[in-house]
C-alpha positions as a LaTeX table, in Angstrom:
\begin{tabular}{lrrr}
\hline
Residue & $x$ (\AA) & $y$ (\AA) & $z$ (\AA) \\
\hline
Unk1 & $-115.47$ & 73.98 & $-161.88$ \\
Unk2 & $-114.86$ & 77.33 & $-163.69$ \\
Unk3 & $-114.64$ & 77.12 & $-167.24$ \\
Unk4 & $-112.92$ & 79.68 & $-169.85$ \\
Unk5 & $-114.20$ & 78.18 & $-173.05$ \\
Unk6 & $-112.75$ & 74.66 & $-172.83$ \\
Unk7 & $-110.09$ & 75.43 & $-170.08$ \\
Unk8 & $-111.32$ & 73.89 & $-166.96$ \\
Unk9 & $-110.24$ & 75.37 & $-163.70$ \\
Unk10 & $-111.01$ & 74.59 & $-159.93$ \\
Unk11 & $-113.87$ & 76.06 & $-158.23$ \\
Unk12 & $-112.76$ & 79.48 & $-157.09$ \\
Unk13 & $-109.41$ & 79.64 & $-159.14$ \\
Unk14 & $-106.59$ & 81.85 & $-158.02$ \\
Unk15 & $-104.80$ & 83.76 & $-161.10$ \\
Unk16 & $-101.38$ & 85.35 & $-161.18$ \\
Unk17 & $-101.78$ & 88.83 & $-162.55$ \\
Unk18 & $-99.58$ & 89.77 & $-165.54$ \\
Unk19 & $-96.90$ & 92.21 & $-164.13$ \\
Unk20 & $-94.54$ & 93.95 & $-166.37$ \\
Unk21 & $-90.71$ & 92.81 & $-165.40$ \\
Unk22 & $-92.18$ & 90.30 & $-162.93$ \\
Unk23 & $-94.46$ & 87.67 & $-164.48$ \\
Unk24 & $-91.54$ & 85.99 & $-166.52$ \\
Unk25 & $-91.36$ & 82.28 & $-166.86$ \\
Unk26 & $-89.08$ & 81.75 & $-163.70$ \\
Unk27 & $-91.37$ & 83.64 & $-161.65$ \\
Unk28 & $-94.42$ & 81.94 & $-163.00$ \\
Unk29 & $-92.74$ & 78.52 & $-162.30$ \\
Unk30 & $-92.46$ & 79.33 & $-158.60$ \\
Unk31 & $-95.99$ & 80.52 & $-158.51$ \\
Unk32 & $-97.33$ & 77.37 & $-160.14$ \\
Unk33 & $-95.85$ & 75.04 & $-157.84$ \\
Unk34 & $-97.26$ & 76.97 & $-154.94$ \\
Unk35 & $-100.83$ & 77.04 & $-156.25$ \\
Unk36 & $-101.43$ & 79.45 & $-158.93$ \\
Unk37 & $-104.29$ & 78.02 & $-161.14$ \\
Unk38 & $-103.83$ & 80.24 & $-164.23$ \\
Unk39 & $-100.98$ & 82.67 & $-165.17$ \\
Unk40 & $-100.15$ & 85.43 & $-167.96$ \\
Unk41 & $-97.22$ & 86.49 & $-169.42$ \\
Unk42 & $-96.12$ & 90.01 & $-168.97$ \\
Unk43 & $-97.99$ & 92.18 & $-171.33$ \\
Unk44 & $-96.75$ & 92.42 & $-174.83$ \\
Unk45 & $-96.90$ & 95.28 & $-177.27$ \\
Unk46 & $-98.78$ & 94.58 & $-180.39$ \\
Unk47 & $-96.46$ & 96.95 & $-182.31$ \\
Unk48 & $-93.32$ & 95.15 & $-180.84$ \\
Unk49 & $-94.40$ & 91.79 & $-182.01$ \\
Unk50 & $-95.16$ & 93.01 & $-185.42$ \\
Unk51 & $-91.61$ & 94.81 & $-185.66$ \\
Unk52 & $-90.17$ & 91.36 & $-184.31$ \\
Unk53 & $-88.76$ & 93.15 & $-181.55$ \\
Unk54 & $-86.57$ & 91.04 & $-179.41$ \\
Unk55 & $-87.88$ & 91.65 & $-175.93$ \\
Unk56 & $-91.37$ & 91.40 & $-177.22$ \\
Unk57 & $-90.89$ & 87.98 & $-178.69$ \\
Unk58 & $-89.02$ & 86.59 & $-175.73$ \\
Unk59 & $-92.11$ & 87.32 & $-173.70$ \\
Unk60 & $-93.85$ & 84.97 & $-175.97$ \\
Unk61 & $-91.86$ & 81.91 & $-174.22$ \\
Unk62 & $-94.33$ & 79.67 & $-172.36$ \\
Unk63 & $-93.78$ & 76.16 & $-171.12$ \\
Unk64 & $-95.93$ & 72.99 & $-170.64$ \\
Unk65 & $-95.33$ & 73.05 & $-166.91$ \\
Unk66 & $-97.01$ & 76.19 & $-166.29$ \\
Unk67 & $-100.29$ & 75.38 & $-168.22$ \\
Unk68 & $-102.79$ & 76.68 & $-168.37$ \\
Unk69 & $-101.10$ & 80.12 & $-169.30$ \\
Unk70 & $-102.28$ & 82.98 & $-171.29$ \\
Unk71 & $-100.44$ & 85.60 & $-173.33$ \\
Unk72 & $-101.42$ & 89.28 & $-172.84$ \\
Unk73 & $-101.32$ & 91.84 & $-175.54$ \\
Unk74 & $-101.82$ & 95.48 & $-175.59$ \\
Unk75 & $-102.39$ & 98.14 & $-178.45$ \\
Unk76 & $-104.57$ & 100.64 & $-179.85$ \\
Unk77 & $-104.74$ & 99.91 & $-183.56$ \\
Unk78 & $-107.10$ & 97.28 & $-184.76$ \\
Unk79 & $-104.80$ & 96.01 & $-187.55$ \\
Unk80 & $-101.76$ & 95.69 & $-185.22$ \\
Unk81 & $-103.99$ & 93.82 & $-182.53$ \\
Unk82 & $-105.30$ & 91.50 & $-185.12$ \\
Unk83 & $-102.09$ & 90.86 & $-186.67$ \\
Unk84 & $-100.42$ & 90.22 & $-183.31$ \\
Unk85 & $-103.01$ & 87.71 & $-182.25$ \\
Unk86 & $-102.09$ & 85.58 & $-185.24$ \\
Unk87 & $-98.34$ & 85.70 & $-184.01$ \\
Unk88 & $-99.58$ & 84.58 & $-180.52$ \\
Unk89 & $-101.49$ & 81.74 & $-182.01$ \\
Unk90 & $-98.33$ & 80.22 & $-183.43$ \\
Unk91 & $-96.99$ & 79.53 & $-179.88$ \\
Unk92 & $-100.13$ & 77.68 & $-178.86$ \\
Unk93 & $-100.86$ & 79.19 & $-175.37$ \\
Unk94 & $-104.21$ & 78.33 & $-173.70$ \\
Unk95 & $-105.62$ & 81.68 & $-174.19$ \\
Unk96 & $-105.07$ & 85.09 & $-175.35$ \\
Unk97 & $-105.61$ & 88.12 & $-172.87$ \\
Unk98 & $-105.99$ & 91.86 & $-173.88$ \\
Unk99 & $-104.72$ & 94.44 & $-171.70$ \\
Unk100 & $-107.35$ & 97.22 & $-171.31$ \\
Unk101 & $-105.94$ & 98.27 & $-167.71$ \\
Unk102 & $-102.46$ & 99.34 & $-167.54$ \\
Unk103 & $-102.50$ & 102.85 & $-166.26$ \\
Unk104 & $-99.00$ & 104.01 & $-166.88$ \\
Unk105 & $-98.12$ & 107.12 & $-168.83$ \\
Unk106 & $-95.93$ & 105.52 & $-171.45$ \\
Unk107 & $-98.76$ & 103.09 & $-172.38$ \\
Unk108 & $-101.70$ & 105.36 & $-172.18$ \\
Unk109 & $-100.16$ & 108.07 & $-174.20$ \\
Unk110 & $-99.89$ & 105.53 & $-176.90$ \\
Unk111 & $-103.64$ & 104.98 & $-176.96$ \\
Unk112 & $-103.39$ & 101.67 & $-175.29$ \\
Unk113 & $-103.84$ & 99.98 & $-172.05$ \\
Unk114 & $-106.35$ & 101.97 & $-169.80$ \\
Unk115 & $-106.43$ & 104.78 & $-172.35$ \\
Unk116 & $-109.08$ & 102.60 & $-174.24$ \\
Unk117 & $-111.40$ & 103.13 & $-171.37$ \\
Unk118 & $-112.22$ & 106.65 & $-172.80$ \\
Unk119 & $-113.44$ & 105.02 & $-175.98$ \\
Unk120 & $-115.54$ & 101.90 & $-175.39$ \\
Unk121 & $-116.39$ & 101.91 & $-179.06$ \\
Unk122 & $-112.72$ & 101.54 & $-179.83$ \\
Unk123 & $-112.46$ & 98.88 & $-177.08$ \\
Unk124 & $-115.09$ & 96.74 & $-178.57$ \\
Unk125 & $-113.52$ & 97.21 & $-182.16$ \\
Unk126 & $-110.20$ & 96.18 & $-180.87$ \\
Unk127 & $-111.60$ & 93.09 & $-179.25$ \\
Unk128 & $-113.65$ & 92.10 & $-181.95$ \\
Unk129 & $-110.51$ & 92.39 & $-184.33$ \\
Unk130 & $-108.58$ & 89.98 & $-181.93$ \\
Unk131 & $-111.38$ & 87.42 & $-181.46$ \\
Unk132 & $-111.77$ & 87.18 & $-185.12$ \\
Unk133 & $-108.13$ & 86.72 & $-185.72$ \\
Unk134 & $-107.47$ & 83.80 & $-183.43$ \\
Unk135 & $-108.71$ & 80.35 & $-182.70$ \\
Unk136 & $-107.79$ & 80.73 & $-178.92$ \\
Unk137 & $-110.29$ & 81.75 & $-176.24$ \\
Unk138 & $-109.80$ & 85.67 & $-175.75$ \\
Unk139 & $-109.99$ & 87.20 & $-172.27$ \\
Unk140 & $-109.57$ & 90.84 & $-171.27$ \\
Unk141 & $-108.34$ & 92.49 & $-167.99$ \\
Unk142 & $-109.53$ & 96.10 & $-167.46$ \\
Unk143 & $-110.24$ & 98.65 & $-164.76$ \\
Unk144 & $-113.48$ & 100.16 & $-163.59$ \\
Unk145 & $-113.29$ & 103.18 & $-166.02$ \\
Unk146 & $-111.08$ & 106.09 & $-166.61$ \\
Unk147 & $-111.97$ & 108.12 & $-163.63$ \\
Unk148 & $-114.72$ & 108.18 & $-160.80$ \\
Unk149 & $-117.12$ & 110.17 & $-163.21$ \\
Unk150 & $-116.84$ & 107.30 & $-165.75$ \\
Unk151 & $-117.02$ & 103.89 & $-164.27$ \\
Unk152 & $-118.58$ & 102.30 & $-167.15$ \\
Unk153 & $-117.57$ & 98.62 & $-166.36$ \\
Unk154 & $-121.08$ & 97.32 & $-166.46$ \\
Unk155 & $-121.65$ & 98.55 & $-170.15$ \\
Unk156 & $-117.97$ & 97.24 & $-171.06$ \\
Unk157 & $-118.55$ & 93.89 & $-169.52$ \\
Unk158 & $-121.99$ & 93.40 & $-171.58$ \\
Unk159 & $-120.46$ & 94.69 & $-174.81$ \\
Unk160 & $-117.05$ & 92.69 & $-174.68$ \\
Unk161 & $-119.18$ & 89.48 & $-173.79$ \\
Unk162 & $-121.17$ & 90.30 & $-176.85$ \\
Unk163 & $-118.19$ & 90.21 & $-179.23$ \\
Unk164 & $-116.95$ & 87.10 & $-177.91$ \\
Unk165 & $-114.65$ & 87.24 & $-174.88$ \\
Unk166 & $-114.66$ & 84.14 & $-172.67$ \\
Unk167 & $-113.60$ & 85.83 & $-169.30$ \\
Unk168 & $-113.27$ & 89.18 & $-167.74$ \\
Unk169 & $-110.81$ & 90.33 & $-165.05$ \\
Unk170 & $-111.50$ & 93.60 & $-163.44$ \\
Unk171 & $-109.21$ & 95.62 & $-161.35$ \\
Unk172 & $-111.25$ & 97.46 & $-158.72$ \\
Unk173 & $-109.59$ & 101.02 & $-159.33$ \\
Unk174 & $-110.00$ & 103.69 & $-162.15$ \\
Unk175 & $-106.99$ & 104.58 & $-164.23$ \\
Unk176 & $-106.79$ & 108.11 & $-162.43$ \\
Unk177 & $-106.46$ & 106.13 & $-159.23$ \\
Unk178 & $-103.37$ & 104.34 & $-160.41$ \\
Unk179 & $-102.65$ & 101.98 & $-157.40$ \\
Unk180 & $-103.68$ & 104.49 & $-154.81$ \\
Unk181 & $-106.72$ & 104.38 & $-152.27$ \\
Unk182 & $-108.50$ & 101.18 & $-151.75$ \\
Unk183 & $-109.84$ & 99.06 & $-154.75$ \\
Unk184 & $-113.47$ & 99.15 & $-155.06$ \\
Unk185 & $-115.15$ & 95.71 & $-155.58$ \\
Unk186 & $-118.90$ & 96.85 & $-155.54$ \\
Unk187 & $-118.88$ & 97.50 & $-159.37$ \\
Unk188 & $-117.17$ & 94.24 & $-159.92$ \\
Unk189 & $-120.07$ & 92.58 & $-157.92$ \\
Unk190 & $-122.48$ & 94.13 & $-160.14$ \\
Unk191 & $-121.04$ & 92.80 & $-163.08$ \\
Unk192 & $-121.03$ & 89.44 & $-161.69$ \\
Unk193 & $-124.63$ & 89.65 & $-160.70$ \\
Unk194 & $-125.86$ & 90.89 & $-163.92$ \\
Unk195 & $-128.06$ & 88.28 & $-165.20$ \\
Unk196 & $-126.99$ & 88.91 & $-168.85$ \\
Unk197 & $-123.23$ & 88.12 & $-167.87$ \\
Unk198 & $-122.53$ & 84.48 & $-168.55$ \\
Unk199 & $-118.73$ & 84.51 & $-168.62$ \\
Unk200 & $-116.57$ & 84.13 & $-165.54$ \\
Unk201 & $-115.77$ & 87.32 & $-163.67$ \\
Unk202 & $-112.49$ & 87.51 & $-161.74$ \\
Unk203 & $-111.85$ & 90.32 & $-159.13$ \\
Unk204 & $-108.46$ & 91.89 & $-158.68$ \\
Unk205 & $-107.02$ & 94.61 & $-156.24$ \\
Unk206 & $-105.74$ & 94.54 & $-152.73$ \\
Unk207 & $-106.03$ & 90.86 & $-152.17$ \\
Unk208 & $-103.09$ & 90.37 & $-149.82$ \\
Unk209 & $-104.14$ & 88.03 & $-146.97$ \\
Unk210 & $-106.20$ & 84.76 & $-146.89$ \\
Unk211 & $-108.82$ & 86.41 & $-144.77$ \\
Unk212 & $-109.33$ & 89.02 & $-147.27$ \\
Unk213 & $-109.44$ & 86.36 & $-150.11$ \\
Unk214 & $-112.26$ & 84.49 & $-148.19$ \\
Unk215 & $-114.19$ & 87.71 & $-147.39$ \\
Unk216 & $-114.22$ & 89.04 & $-150.93$ \\
Unk217 & $-115.19$ & 85.63 & $-152.24$ \\
Unk218 & $-118.18$ & 85.68 & $-149.89$ \\
Unk219 & $-119.04$ & 89.33 & $-150.18$ \\
Unk220 & $-118.73$ & 89.89 & $-153.92$ \\
Unk221 & $-119.55$ & 86.38 & $-155.31$ \\
Unk222 & $-116.75$ & 86.58 & $-158.07$ \\
Unk223 & $-115.74$ & 83.43 & $-159.87$ \\
Unk224 & $-112.01$ & 83.73 & $-158.93$ \\
Unk225 & $-109.45$ & 86.12 & $-157.73$ \\
Unk226 & $-106.47$ & 87.58 & $-159.54$ \\
Unk227 & $-103.36$ & 88.31 & $-157.24$ \\
Unk228 & $-100.59$ & 90.71 & $-158.26$ \\
Unk229 & $-98.44$ & 92.57 & $-155.99$ \\
Unk230 & $-99.14$ & 90.33 & $-152.91$ \\
Unk231 & $-97.32$ & 87.33 & $-154.85$ \\
Unk232 & $-94.09$ & 89.22 & $-155.46$ \\
Unk233 & $-91.52$ & 87.39 & $-153.15$ \\
Unk234 & $-94.35$ & 85.36 & $-151.65$ \\
Unk235 & $-95.59$ & 82.74 & $-154.06$ \\
Unk236 & $-96.89$ & 80.98 & $-151.19$ \\
Unk237 & $-99.66$ & 83.05 & $-150.97$ \\
Unk238 & $-101.89$ & 80.85 & $-153.40$ \\
Unk239 & $-101.60$ & 77.82 & $-151.33$ \\
Unk240 & $-102.34$ & 79.66 & $-148.03$ \\
Unk241 & $-105.45$ & 81.17 & $-149.55$ \\
Unk242 & $-106.51$ & 77.87 & $-150.73$ \\
Unk243 & $-105.84$ & 76.17 & $-147.33$ \\
Unk244 & $-107.76$ & 79.09 & $-145.43$ \\
Unk245 & $-110.72$ & 78.88 & $-147.52$ \\
Unk246 & $-110.99$ & 75.27 & $-147.20$ \\
Unk247 & $-110.25$ & 74.78 & $-143.52$ \\
Unk248 & $-110.37$ & 78.35 & $-141.83$ \\
Unk249 & $-106.96$ & 77.63 & $-140.70$ \\
Unk250 & $-103.60$ & 79.45 & $-141.63$ \\
Unk251 & $-100.65$ & 77.58 & $-142.86$ \\
Unk252 & $-97.42$ & 78.03 & $-141.19$ \\
Unk253 & $-95.39$ & 80.79 & $-142.75$ \\
Unk254 & $-92.58$ & 79.44 & $-144.84$ \\
Unk255 & $-89.47$ & 78.92 & $-142.93$ \\
Unk256 & $-85.94$ & 79.93 & $-144.03$ \\
Unk257 & $-85.17$ & 76.73 & $-145.69$ \\
Unk258 & $-88.33$ & 76.84 & $-147.65$ \\
Unk259 & $-87.66$ & 80.47 & $-148.83$ \\
Unk260 & $-84.26$ & 79.71 & $-149.85$ \\
Unk261 & $-85.32$ & 76.65 & $-151.67$ \\
Unk262 & $-87.67$ & 78.88 & $-153.76$ \\
Unk263 & $-84.84$ & 81.57 & $-154.42$ \\
Unk264 & $-82.80$ & 78.86 & $-155.82$ \\
Unk265 & $-85.47$ & 77.51 & $-158.05$ \\
Unk266 & $-86.17$ & 81.07 & $-159.16$ \\
Unk267 & $-82.56$ & 82.02 & $-159.79$ \\
Unk268 & $-81.55$ & 78.79 & $-161.61$ \\
Unk269 & $-84.68$ & 78.88 & $-163.81$ \\
Unk270 & $-83.79$ & 82.61 & $-164.55$ \\
Unk271 & $-80.07$ & 81.78 & $-165.68$ \\
Unk272 & $-81.37$ & 78.90 & $-167.67$ \\
Unk273 & $-83.89$ & 80.87 & $-169.36$ \\
Unk274 & $-82.05$ & 84.24 & $-169.91$ \\
Unk275 & $-78.32$ & 83.25 & $-169.54$ \\
Unk276 & $-76.04$ & 83.84 & $-166.56$ \\
Unk277 & $-75.71$ & 87.57 & $-166.78$ \\
Unk278 & $-79.22$ & 88.57 & $-167.48$ \\
Unk279 & $-80.68$ & 85.97 & $-165.32$ \\
Unk280 & $-78.46$ & 86.99 & $-162.20$ \\
Unk281 & $-79.18$ & 90.59 & $-162.85$ \\
Unk282 & $-83.00$ & 90.02 & $-163.17$ \\
Unk283 & $-82.92$ & 88.09 & $-159.93$ \\
Unk284 & $-81.73$ & 91.09 & $-157.75$ \\
Unk285 & $-84.87$ & 92.92 & $-157.74$ \\
Unk286 & $-86.52$ & 89.82 & $-155.97$ \\
Unk287 & $-84.15$ & 89.22 & $-152.81$ \\
Unk288 & $-85.44$ & 91.95 & $-150.73$ \\
Unk289 & $-89.13$ & 90.56 & $-150.99$ \\
Unk290 & $-88.25$ & 87.09 & $-150.63$ \\
Unk291 & $-86.13$ & 87.60 & $-147.42$ \\
Unk292 & $-88.39$ & 90.35 & $-146.03$ \\
Unk293 & $-88.80$ & 89.89 & $-142.09$ \\
Unk294 & $-85.23$ & 88.70 & $-141.47$ \\
Unk295 & $-83.26$ & 90.90 & $-138.83$ \\
Unk296 & $-79.78$ & 92.31 & $-139.93$ \\
Unk297 & $-80.32$ & 90.69 & $-143.47$ \\
Unk298 & $-78.64$ & 93.80 & $-145.18$ \\
Unk299 & $-74.98$ & 92.35 & $-145.26$ \\
Unk300 & $-76.30$ & 89.31 & $-146.86$ \\
Unk301 & $-78.56$ & 91.15 & $-149.19$ \\
Unk302 & $-75.69$ & 93.15 & $-150.32$ \\
Unk303 & $-73.72$ & 90.15 & $-151.32$ \\
Unk304 & $-76.77$ & 88.68 & $-153.39$ \\
Unk305 & $-76.94$ & 91.79 & $-155.45$ \\
Unk306 & $-73.30$ & 92.24 & $-156.05$ \\
Unk307 & $-72.03$ & 88.63 & $-157.00$ \\
Unk308 & $-72.23$ & 87.59 & $-160.58$ \\
Unk309 & $-71.73$ & 83.96 & $-160.63$ \\
Unk310 & $-74.65$ & 81.61 & $-159.58$ \\
Unk311 & $-72.42$ & 79.18 & $-157.50$ \\
Unk312 & $-71.34$ & 82.06 & $-155.22$ \\
Unk313 & $-74.74$ & 83.19 & $-154.82$ \\
Unk314 & $-75.81$ & 79.52 & $-153.78$ \\
Unk315 & $-72.98$ & 79.91 & $-151.02$ \\
Unk316 & $-74.45$ & 82.97 & $-149.63$ \\
Unk317 & $-77.80$ & 81.17 & $-149.63$ \\
Unk318 & $-76.31$ & 78.38 & $-147.74$ \\
Unk319 & $-74.93$ & 81.00 & $-145.34$ \\
Unk320 & $-78.28$ & 82.56 & $-144.91$ \\
Unk321 & $-79.82$ & 79.09 & $-143.99$ \\
Unk322 & $-77.25$ & 78.43 & $-141.48$ \\
Unk323 & $-77.32$ & 81.99 & $-139.90$ \\
Unk324 & $-81.31$ & 81.95 & $-139.64$ \\
Unk325 & $-81.95$ & 78.31 & $-138.79$ \\
Unk326 & $-84.79$ & 78.11 & $-136.68$ \\
Unk327 & $-85.95$ & 81.57 & $-137.02$ \\
Unk328 & $-89.63$ & 81.94 & $-136.63$ \\
Unk329 & $-91.25$ & 84.20 & $-139.26$ \\
Unk330 & $-94.28$ & 86.07 & $-138.42$ \\
Unk331 & $-97.63$ & 85.97 & $-140.44$ \\
Unk332 & $-96.77$ & 88.48 & $-143.28$ \\
Unk333 & $-98.26$ & 92.11 & $-142.65$ \\
Unk334 & $-97.86$ & 93.23 & $-146.25$ \\
Unk335 & $-97.15$ & 96.93 & $-147.20$ \\
Unk336 & $-98.66$ & 96.99 & $-150.80$ \\
Unk337 & $-97.24$ & 100.44 & $-151.51$ \\
Unk338 & $-93.67$ & 99.02 & $-151.14$ \\
Unk339 & $-94.42$ & 96.44 & $-153.89$ \\
Unk340 & $-94.20$ & 98.46 & $-157.10$ \\
Unk341 & $-93.43$ & 97.81 & $-160.54$ \\
Unk342 & $-93.83$ & 99.57 & $-163.93$ \\
Unk343 & $-97.29$ & 98.20 & $-164.63$ \\
Unk344 & $-99.92$ & 96.04 & $-163.11$ \\
Unk345 & $-101.96$ & 95.24 & $-165.90$ \\
\hline
\end{tabular}
């Protein structure tokens, strides 16, 4: 078993990465029932929480059915991070995660996210401020370093462990890489194999097939894997990886009924959580990924993104099931570059 403080996870747990505008409660719910072992909220601005910003506060919503679940915060000011940690405490998640990895300009220019990789002393102070302000286990998600000339994750891991974090997730790219190129897991393996490191180390970056998950498990020896983009529109990846690691065999790709069932679950949870208008609007970004691989789907997809009533969307989904009944999906060949969003933490 893998343990984060007192949180018990299965051997080699699969984590859903926190993704801005993706990892909301409806999406987390469908990932949970399809095998995700630990999930995180979208990242939340510490300044936004302190200002009582509506969007930031709504991201604190968590539900017992998705536990264990962590709330992720970001910021570059010690006092703001400490105060936001106290606010997070009040909603009783299982853990609190700090984002030191988001590479997008709007976050970095505020001295937060991956910007903190340029000042490890500040990273340590921010982390210590959070650890000292909460009773929750504190974890961190970060990258290898700012650029190829400053890959400092080894030093970062030791110093963050020393101030009290309980687990570390590492994305195998630098900030300057953004999401380009291939994730480099060798530095992640060195952190895991460092005899000073006693906390769980989770690897993140480019895991998009069961084969790759098993290969990276064996090659790099990490305690578990965090999956981001590959789960968008395909929450089945968690159970597919678990089955392949256990048996060496592939599960059959989900059929049309299975896919539509998950779309319905996602849709109705979205409407229940955010209301009809917002819930339906926010689902529109997901249909392309859920229905990828279906021939001549454009007409149906156009209906799904223009209809404004849940009952009408259900009727279109019924049409899709009827039209593609018996369609044999191929094992997914994922184009990771096509799965973009504003920030993978």
